[in-house]
């Protein structure tokens, strides 16, 4: 859609983006928070308040570790112990033994009650087919990291929603007025 000079798109006001960062004070261990805002009509501005993937990932994982989750590293994109999958296509794949009740009680995974992860995933077709979004041809697939928090009978929907809300609004600084279900 064409952007007009009025700052209004389709009758809606411009999008307001908030970026937050924590800057370390070099003379002490004090931290200060800075917030900088820009509107979509201003266009991109150079800023030290960017959220590269490393920062998104570490912020997410740190938040859930502080909330009692164990970090569980990414399993391989080609599962070595699951003949039902050609590729790891979701963050929950590595937890299938827990969900199915087939986990060996002598392995570390058997003791998980809460976990968080950043799972590398590949999707190339099937139920979770992203190819309709990225285009079909004979040589493309989608590769991405899926951030996840997991409970294995320790908490349920109410607590999951509360933690997700705090993560999005307090950790990432998203405007609660812009979030809806």
PDB file of C-alpha atoms in Angstrom:
ATOM      1  CA  UNK A   1       0.000   0.000   0.000  1.00  0.00           C
ATOM      2  CA  UNK A   2       1.171   3.474  -0.744  1.00  0.00           C
ATOM      3  CA  UNK A   3       2.310   5.563   2.205  1.00  0.00           C
ATOM      4  CA  UNK A   4       0.955   9.111   2.277  1.00  0.00           C
ATOM      5  CA  UNK A   5       2.684  12.084   3.834  1.00  0.00           C
ATOM      6  CA  UNK A   6      -0.075  12.494   6.422  1.00  0.00           C
ATOM      7  CA  UNK A   7       1.233   9.785   8.738  1.00  0.00           C
ATOM      8  CA  UNK A   8      -2.072   7.900   8.489  1.00  0.00           C
ATOM      9  CA  UNK A   9      -2.328   4.480   6.847  1.00  0.00           C
ATOM     10  CA  UNK A  10      -5.762   3.132   6.013  1.00  0.00           C
ATOM     11  CA  UNK A  11      -7.318   5.448   8.593  1.00  0.00           C
ATOM     12  CA  UNK A  12      -4.953   4.246  11.343  1.00  0.00           C
ATOM     13  CA  UNK A  13      -2.256   6.355  13.044  1.00  0.00           C
ATOM     14  CA  UNK A  14       1.414   5.526  12.306  1.00  0.00           C
ATOM     15  CA  UNK A  15       2.958   2.538  14.031  1.00  0.00           C
ATOM     16  CA  UNK A  16       5.061   3.552  17.012  1.00  0.00           C
ATOM     17  CA  UNK A  17       8.085   1.347  17.590  1.00  0.00           C
ATOM     18  CA  UNK A  18       9.791   1.216  20.981  1.00  0.00           C
ATOM     19  CA  UNK A  19      13.318  -0.132  21.195  1.00  0.00           C
ATOM     20  CA  UNK A  20      14.954  -0.677  24.570  1.00  0.00           C
ATOM     21  CA  UNK A  21      18.478  -1.478  25.577  1.00  0.00           C
ATOM     22  CA  UNK A  22      20.486  -1.658  28.771  1.00  0.00           C
ATOM     23  CA  UNK A  23      23.772   0.198  28.759  1.00  0.00           C
ATOM     24  CA  UNK A  24      26.487  -0.729  31.254  1.00  0.00           C
ATOM     25  CA  UNK A  25      28.039   2.194  33.133  1.00  0.00           C
ATOM     26  CA  UNK A  26      31.784   1.671  32.725  1.00  0.00           C
ATOM     27  CA  UNK A  27      32.625   3.264  36.072  1.00  0.00           C
ATOM     28  CA  UNK A  28      30.425   0.947  38.160  1.00  0.00           C
ATOM     29  CA  UNK A  29      28.101  -2.008  37.912  1.00  0.00           C
ATOM     30  CA  UNK A  30      25.074   0.291  37.635  1.00  0.00           C
ATOM     31  CA  UNK A  31      22.838  -0.222  34.605  1.00  0.00           C
ATOM     32  CA  UNK A  32      20.541   2.338  33.056  1.00  0.00           C
ATOM     33  CA  UNK A  33      17.737   1.726  30.626  1.00  0.00           C
ATOM     34  CA  UNK A  34      17.252   3.905  27.573  1.00  0.00           C
ATOM     35  CA  UNK A  35      14.198   3.987  25.380  1.00  0.00           C
ATOM     36  CA  UNK A  36      14.009   5.520  21.940  1.00  0.00           C
ATOM     37  CA  UNK A  37      10.881   5.785  19.815  1.00  0.00           C
ATOM     38  CA  UNK A  38      10.340   6.251  16.098  1.00  0.00           C
ATOM     39  CA  UNK A  39       7.323   6.157  13.854  1.00  0.00           C
ATOM     40  CA  UNK A  40       6.986   4.225  10.624  1.00  0.00           C
ATOM     41  CA  UNK A  41       6.670   7.492   8.698  1.00  0.00           C
ATOM     42  CA  UNK A  42      10.168   8.498   9.868  1.00  0.00           C
ATOM     43  CA  UNK A  43      11.708   5.415   8.282  1.00  0.00           C
ATOM     44  CA  UNK A  44      14.586   3.444   9.765  1.00  0.00           C
ATOM     45  CA  UNK A  45      17.008   5.322  11.990  1.00  0.00           C
ATOM     46  CA  UNK A  46      20.482   4.165  13.011  1.00  0.00           C
ATOM     47  CA  UNK A  47      20.299   3.166  16.639  1.00  0.00           C
ATOM     48  CA  UNK A  48      22.216   1.347  19.330  1.00  0.00           C
ATOM     49  CA  UNK A  49      18.894  -0.094  20.536  1.00  0.00           C
ATOM     50  CA  UNK A  50      18.589  -2.874  17.961  1.00  0.00           C
ATOM     51  CA  UNK A  51      17.416  -6.373  18.816  1.00  0.00           C
ATOM     52  CA  UNK A  52      19.616  -8.768  16.840  1.00  0.00           C
ATOM     53  CA  UNK A  53      18.744 -12.456  17.084  1.00  0.00           C
ATOM     54  CA  UNK A  54      21.443 -13.154  19.682  1.00  0.00           C
ATOM     55  CA  UNK A  55      19.855 -10.590  22.004  1.00  0.00           C
ATOM     56  CA  UNK A  56      16.318 -11.883  21.381  1.00  0.00           C
ATOM     57  CA  UNK A  57      17.454 -15.457  22.043  1.00  0.00           C
ATOM     58  CA  UNK A  58      19.470 -14.679  25.194  1.00  0.00           C
ATOM     59  CA  UNK A  59      16.727 -12.427  26.628  1.00  0.00           C
ATOM     60  CA  UNK A  60      14.098 -15.131  26.085  1.00  0.00           C
ATOM     61  CA  UNK A  61      16.220 -17.911  27.567  1.00  0.00           C
ATOM     62  CA  UNK A  62      17.349 -15.810  30.559  1.00  0.00           C
ATOM     63  CA  UNK A  63      13.747 -14.866  31.349  1.00  0.00           C
ATOM     64  CA  UNK A  64      12.587 -18.471  31.452  1.00  0.00           C
ATOM     65  CA  UNK A  65      15.668 -19.668  33.358  1.00  0.00           C
ATOM     66  CA  UNK A  66      14.821 -17.057  36.015  1.00  0.00           C
ATOM     67  CA  UNK A  67      11.336 -18.612  36.084  1.00  0.00           C
ATOM     68  CA  UNK A  68      12.605 -22.095  36.929  1.00  0.00           C
ATOM     69  CA  UNK A  69      13.167 -23.518  33.434  1.00  0.00           C
ATOM     70  CA  UNK A  70      16.187 -25.606  32.456  1.00  0.00           C
ATOM     71  CA  UNK A  71      17.863 -24.583  29.215  1.00  0.00           C
ATOM     72  CA  UNK A  72      17.888 -27.542  26.822  1.00  0.00           C
ATOM     73  CA  UNK A  73      20.112 -27.064  23.800  1.00  0.00           C
ATOM     74  CA  UNK A  74      18.896 -27.513  20.240  1.00  0.00           C
ATOM     75  CA  UNK A  75      18.771 -31.033  18.870  1.00  0.00           C
ATOM     76  CA  UNK A  76      20.125 -31.660  15.345  1.00  0.00           C
ATOM     77  CA  UNK A  77      18.076 -30.570  12.314  1.00  0.00           C
ATOM     78  CA  UNK A  78      18.196 -34.173  11.101  1.00  0.00           C
ATOM     79  CA  UNK A  79      16.981 -36.274  14.041  1.00  0.00           C
ATOM     80  CA  UNK A  80      19.199 -39.258  14.738  1.00  0.00           C
ATOM     81  CA  UNK A  81      16.773 -41.126  16.976  1.00  0.00           C
ATOM     82  CA  UNK A  82      13.346 -40.465  15.426  1.00  0.00           C
ATOM     83  CA  UNK A  83      12.540 -42.450  12.273  1.00  0.00           C
ATOM     84  CA  UNK A  84       9.200 -40.614  11.927  1.00  0.00           C
ATOM     85  CA  UNK A  85      10.869 -37.311  10.961  1.00  0.00           C
ATOM     86  CA  UNK A  86      13.073 -36.383   8.033  1.00  0.00           C
ATOM     87  CA  UNK A  87      13.857 -32.972   9.608  1.00  0.00           C
ATOM     88  CA  UNK A  88      13.291 -31.363  12.995  1.00  0.00           C
ATOM     89  CA  UNK A  89      10.278 -29.220  12.123  1.00  0.00           C
ATOM     90  CA  UNK A  90       9.167 -27.933  15.542  1.00  0.00           C
ATOM     91  CA  UNK A  91      10.624 -26.999  18.909  1.00  0.00           C
ATOM     92  CA  UNK A  92       8.836 -29.855  20.627  1.00  0.00           C
ATOM     93  CA  UNK A  93      10.344 -32.677  18.545  1.00  0.00           C
ATOM     94  CA  UNK A  94      13.157 -33.379  20.982  1.00  0.00           C
ATOM     95  CA  UNK A  95      10.648 -33.743  23.824  1.00  0.00           C
ATOM     96  CA  UNK A  96       8.541 -36.422  22.111  1.00  0.00           C
ATOM     97  CA  UNK A  97       9.736 -39.159  24.515  1.00  0.00           C
ATOM     98  CA  UNK A  98       8.448 -37.065  27.449  1.00  0.00           C
ATOM     99  CA  UNK A  99       5.100 -36.375  25.774  1.00  0.00           C
ATOM    100  CA  UNK A 100       4.684 -40.030  24.771  1.00  0.00           C
ATOM    101  CA  UNK A 101       5.856 -41.418  28.121  1.00  0.00           C
ATOM    102  CA  UNK A 102       8.676 -43.401  26.491  1.00  0.00           C
ATOM    103  CA  UNK A 103      11.667 -41.527  27.947  1.00  0.00           C
ATOM    104  CA  UNK A 104      14.322 -43.703  29.614  1.00  0.00           C
ATOM    105  CA  UNK A 105      14.079 -42.860  33.335  1.00  0.00           C
ATOM    106  CA  UNK A 106      17.883 -42.994  33.588  1.00  0.00           C
ATOM    107  CA  UNK A 107      18.561 -40.084  31.213  1.00  0.00           C
ATOM    108  CA  UNK A 108      18.734 -36.414  32.191  1.00  0.00           C
ATOM    109  CA  UNK A 109      15.647 -35.526  30.145  1.00  0.00           C
ATOM    110  CA  UNK A 110      13.476 -37.737  32.353  1.00  0.00           C
ATOM    111  CA  UNK A 111      13.879 -35.260  35.230  1.00  0.00           C
ATOM    112  CA  UNK A 112      12.731 -32.189  33.298  1.00  0.00           C
ATOM    113  CA  UNK A 113       9.742 -30.354  34.745  1.00  0.00           C
ATOM    114  CA  UNK A 114      10.279 -27.036  32.911  1.00  0.00           C
ATOM    115  CA  UNK A 115      12.476 -26.402  29.905  1.00  0.00           C
ATOM    116  CA  UNK A 116      13.289 -23.586  27.505  1.00  0.00           C
ATOM    117  CA  UNK A 117      15.073 -23.871  24.202  1.00  0.00           C
ATOM    118  CA  UNK A 118      16.011 -22.358  20.872  1.00  0.00           C
ATOM    119  CA  UNK A 119      15.435 -25.212  18.432  1.00  0.00           C
ATOM    120  CA  UNK A 120      16.778 -25.068  14.878  1.00  0.00           C
ATOM    121  CA  UNK A 121      14.011 -26.222  12.508  1.00  0.00           C
ATOM    122  CA  UNK A 122      13.592 -27.034   8.827  1.00  0.00           C
ATOM    123  CA  UNK A 123      10.239 -27.196   7.086  1.00  0.00           C
ATOM    124  CA  UNK A 124       9.907 -28.444   3.551  1.00  0.00           C
ATOM    125  CA  UNK A 125       6.351 -29.757   3.317  1.00  0.00           C
ATOM    126  CA  UNK A 126       3.725 -31.745   5.172  1.00  0.00           C
ATOM    127  CA  UNK A 127       1.414 -30.502   7.917  1.00  0.00           C
ATOM    128  CA  UNK A 128       3.652 -27.556   8.847  1.00  0.00           C
ATOM    129  CA  UNK A 129       4.279 -26.410   5.299  1.00  0.00           C
ATOM    130  CA  UNK A 130       5.699 -22.890   5.112  1.00  0.00           C
ATOM    131  CA  UNK A 131       6.454 -23.209   1.401  1.00  0.00           C
ATOM    132  CA  UNK A 132       3.158 -21.570   0.473  1.00  0.00           C
ATOM    133  CA  UNK A 133       4.465 -18.455   2.242  1.00  0.00           C
ATOM    134  CA  UNK A 134       7.984 -18.462   0.783  1.00  0.00           C
ATOM    135  CA  UNK A 135       7.273 -19.889  -2.683  1.00  0.00           C
ATOM    136  CA  UNK A 136       7.493 -23.365  -4.203  1.00  0.00           C
ATOM    137  CA  UNK A 137      10.286 -24.683  -6.345  1.00  0.00           C
ATOM    138  CA  UNK A 138      12.526 -27.750  -6.355  1.00  0.00           C
ATOM    139  CA  UNK A 139      15.286 -26.430  -4.088  1.00  0.00           C
ATOM    140  CA  UNK A 140      13.901 -24.215  -1.292  1.00  0.00           C
ATOM    141  CA  UNK A 141      12.927 -24.960   2.297  1.00  0.00           C
ATOM    142  CA  UNK A 142      12.495 -22.807   5.395  1.00  0.00           C
ATOM    143  CA  UNK A 143      15.083 -22.799   8.174  1.00  0.00           C
ATOM    144  CA  UNK A 144      14.459 -20.973  11.446  1.00  0.00           C
ATOM    145  CA  UNK A 145      14.934 -21.078  15.195  1.00  0.00           C
ATOM    146  CA  UNK A 146      11.882 -21.703  17.334  1.00  0.00           C
ATOM    147  CA  UNK A 147      12.061 -20.289  20.863  1.00  0.00           C
ATOM    148  CA  UNK A 148      10.038 -22.334  23.300  1.00  0.00           C
ATOM    149  CA  UNK A 149       9.141 -22.753  26.932  1.00  0.00           C
ATOM    150  CA  UNK A 150       7.837 -26.103  28.054  1.00  0.00           C
ATOM    151  CA  UNK A 151       6.108 -27.573  31.082  1.00  0.00           C
ATOM    152  CA  UNK A 152       5.941 -31.292  31.649  1.00  0.00           C
ATOM    153  CA  UNK A 153       3.072 -31.335  34.143  1.00  0.00           C
ATOM    154  CA  UNK A 154       4.535 -28.530  36.284  1.00  0.00           C
ATOM    155  CA  UNK A 155       2.305 -25.645  35.137  1.00  0.00           C
ATOM    156  CA  UNK A 156      -0.513 -25.247  32.678  1.00  0.00           C
ATOM    157  CA  UNK A 157      -2.248 -22.685  30.448  1.00  0.00           C
ATOM    158  CA  UNK A 158      -2.883 -19.991  33.093  1.00  0.00           C
ATOM    159  CA  UNK A 159       0.757 -19.839  34.213  1.00  0.00           C
ATOM    160  CA  UNK A 160       2.037 -20.184  30.619  1.00  0.00           C
ATOM    161  CA  UNK A 161      -0.027 -17.159  29.538  1.00  0.00           C
ATOM    162  CA  UNK A 162       1.134 -15.097  32.537  1.00  0.00           C
ATOM    163  CA  UNK A 163       4.809 -15.873  31.814  1.00  0.00           C
ATOM    164  CA  UNK A 164       4.429 -15.196  28.089  1.00  0.00           C
ATOM    165  CA  UNK A 165       2.771 -11.844  28.838  1.00  0.00           C
ATOM    166  CA  UNK A 166       5.564 -10.804  31.210  1.00  0.00           C
ATOM    167  CA  UNK A 167       8.215 -11.906  28.724  1.00  0.00           C
ATOM    168  CA  UNK A 168       6.662  -9.926  25.877  1.00  0.00           C
ATOM    169  CA  UNK A 169       5.753  -6.774  27.792  1.00  0.00           C
ATOM    170  CA  UNK A 170       8.466  -6.533  30.458  1.00  0.00           C
ATOM    171  CA  UNK A 171      11.485  -8.257  28.881  1.00  0.00           C
ATOM    172  CA  UNK A 172      10.955  -7.254  25.247  1.00  0.00           C
ATOM    173  CA  UNK A 173       9.098  -4.026  26.037  1.00  0.00           C
ATOM    174  CA  UNK A 174       6.191  -4.616  23.662  1.00  0.00           C
ATOM    175  CA  UNK A 175       3.248  -2.266  24.138  1.00  0.00           C
ATOM    176  CA  UNK A 176       0.415  -4.244  25.806  1.00  0.00           C
ATOM    177  CA  UNK A 177      -2.131  -2.133  23.887  1.00  0.00           C
ATOM    178  CA  UNK A 178      -0.753  -3.572  20.623  1.00  0.00           C
ATOM    179  CA  UNK A 179      -1.105  -7.229  21.698  1.00  0.00           C
ATOM    180  CA  UNK A 180      -4.333  -9.111  21.155  1.00  0.00           C
ATOM    181  CA  UNK A 181      -5.502 -12.704  20.888  1.00  0.00           C
TER     182      UNK A 181
END
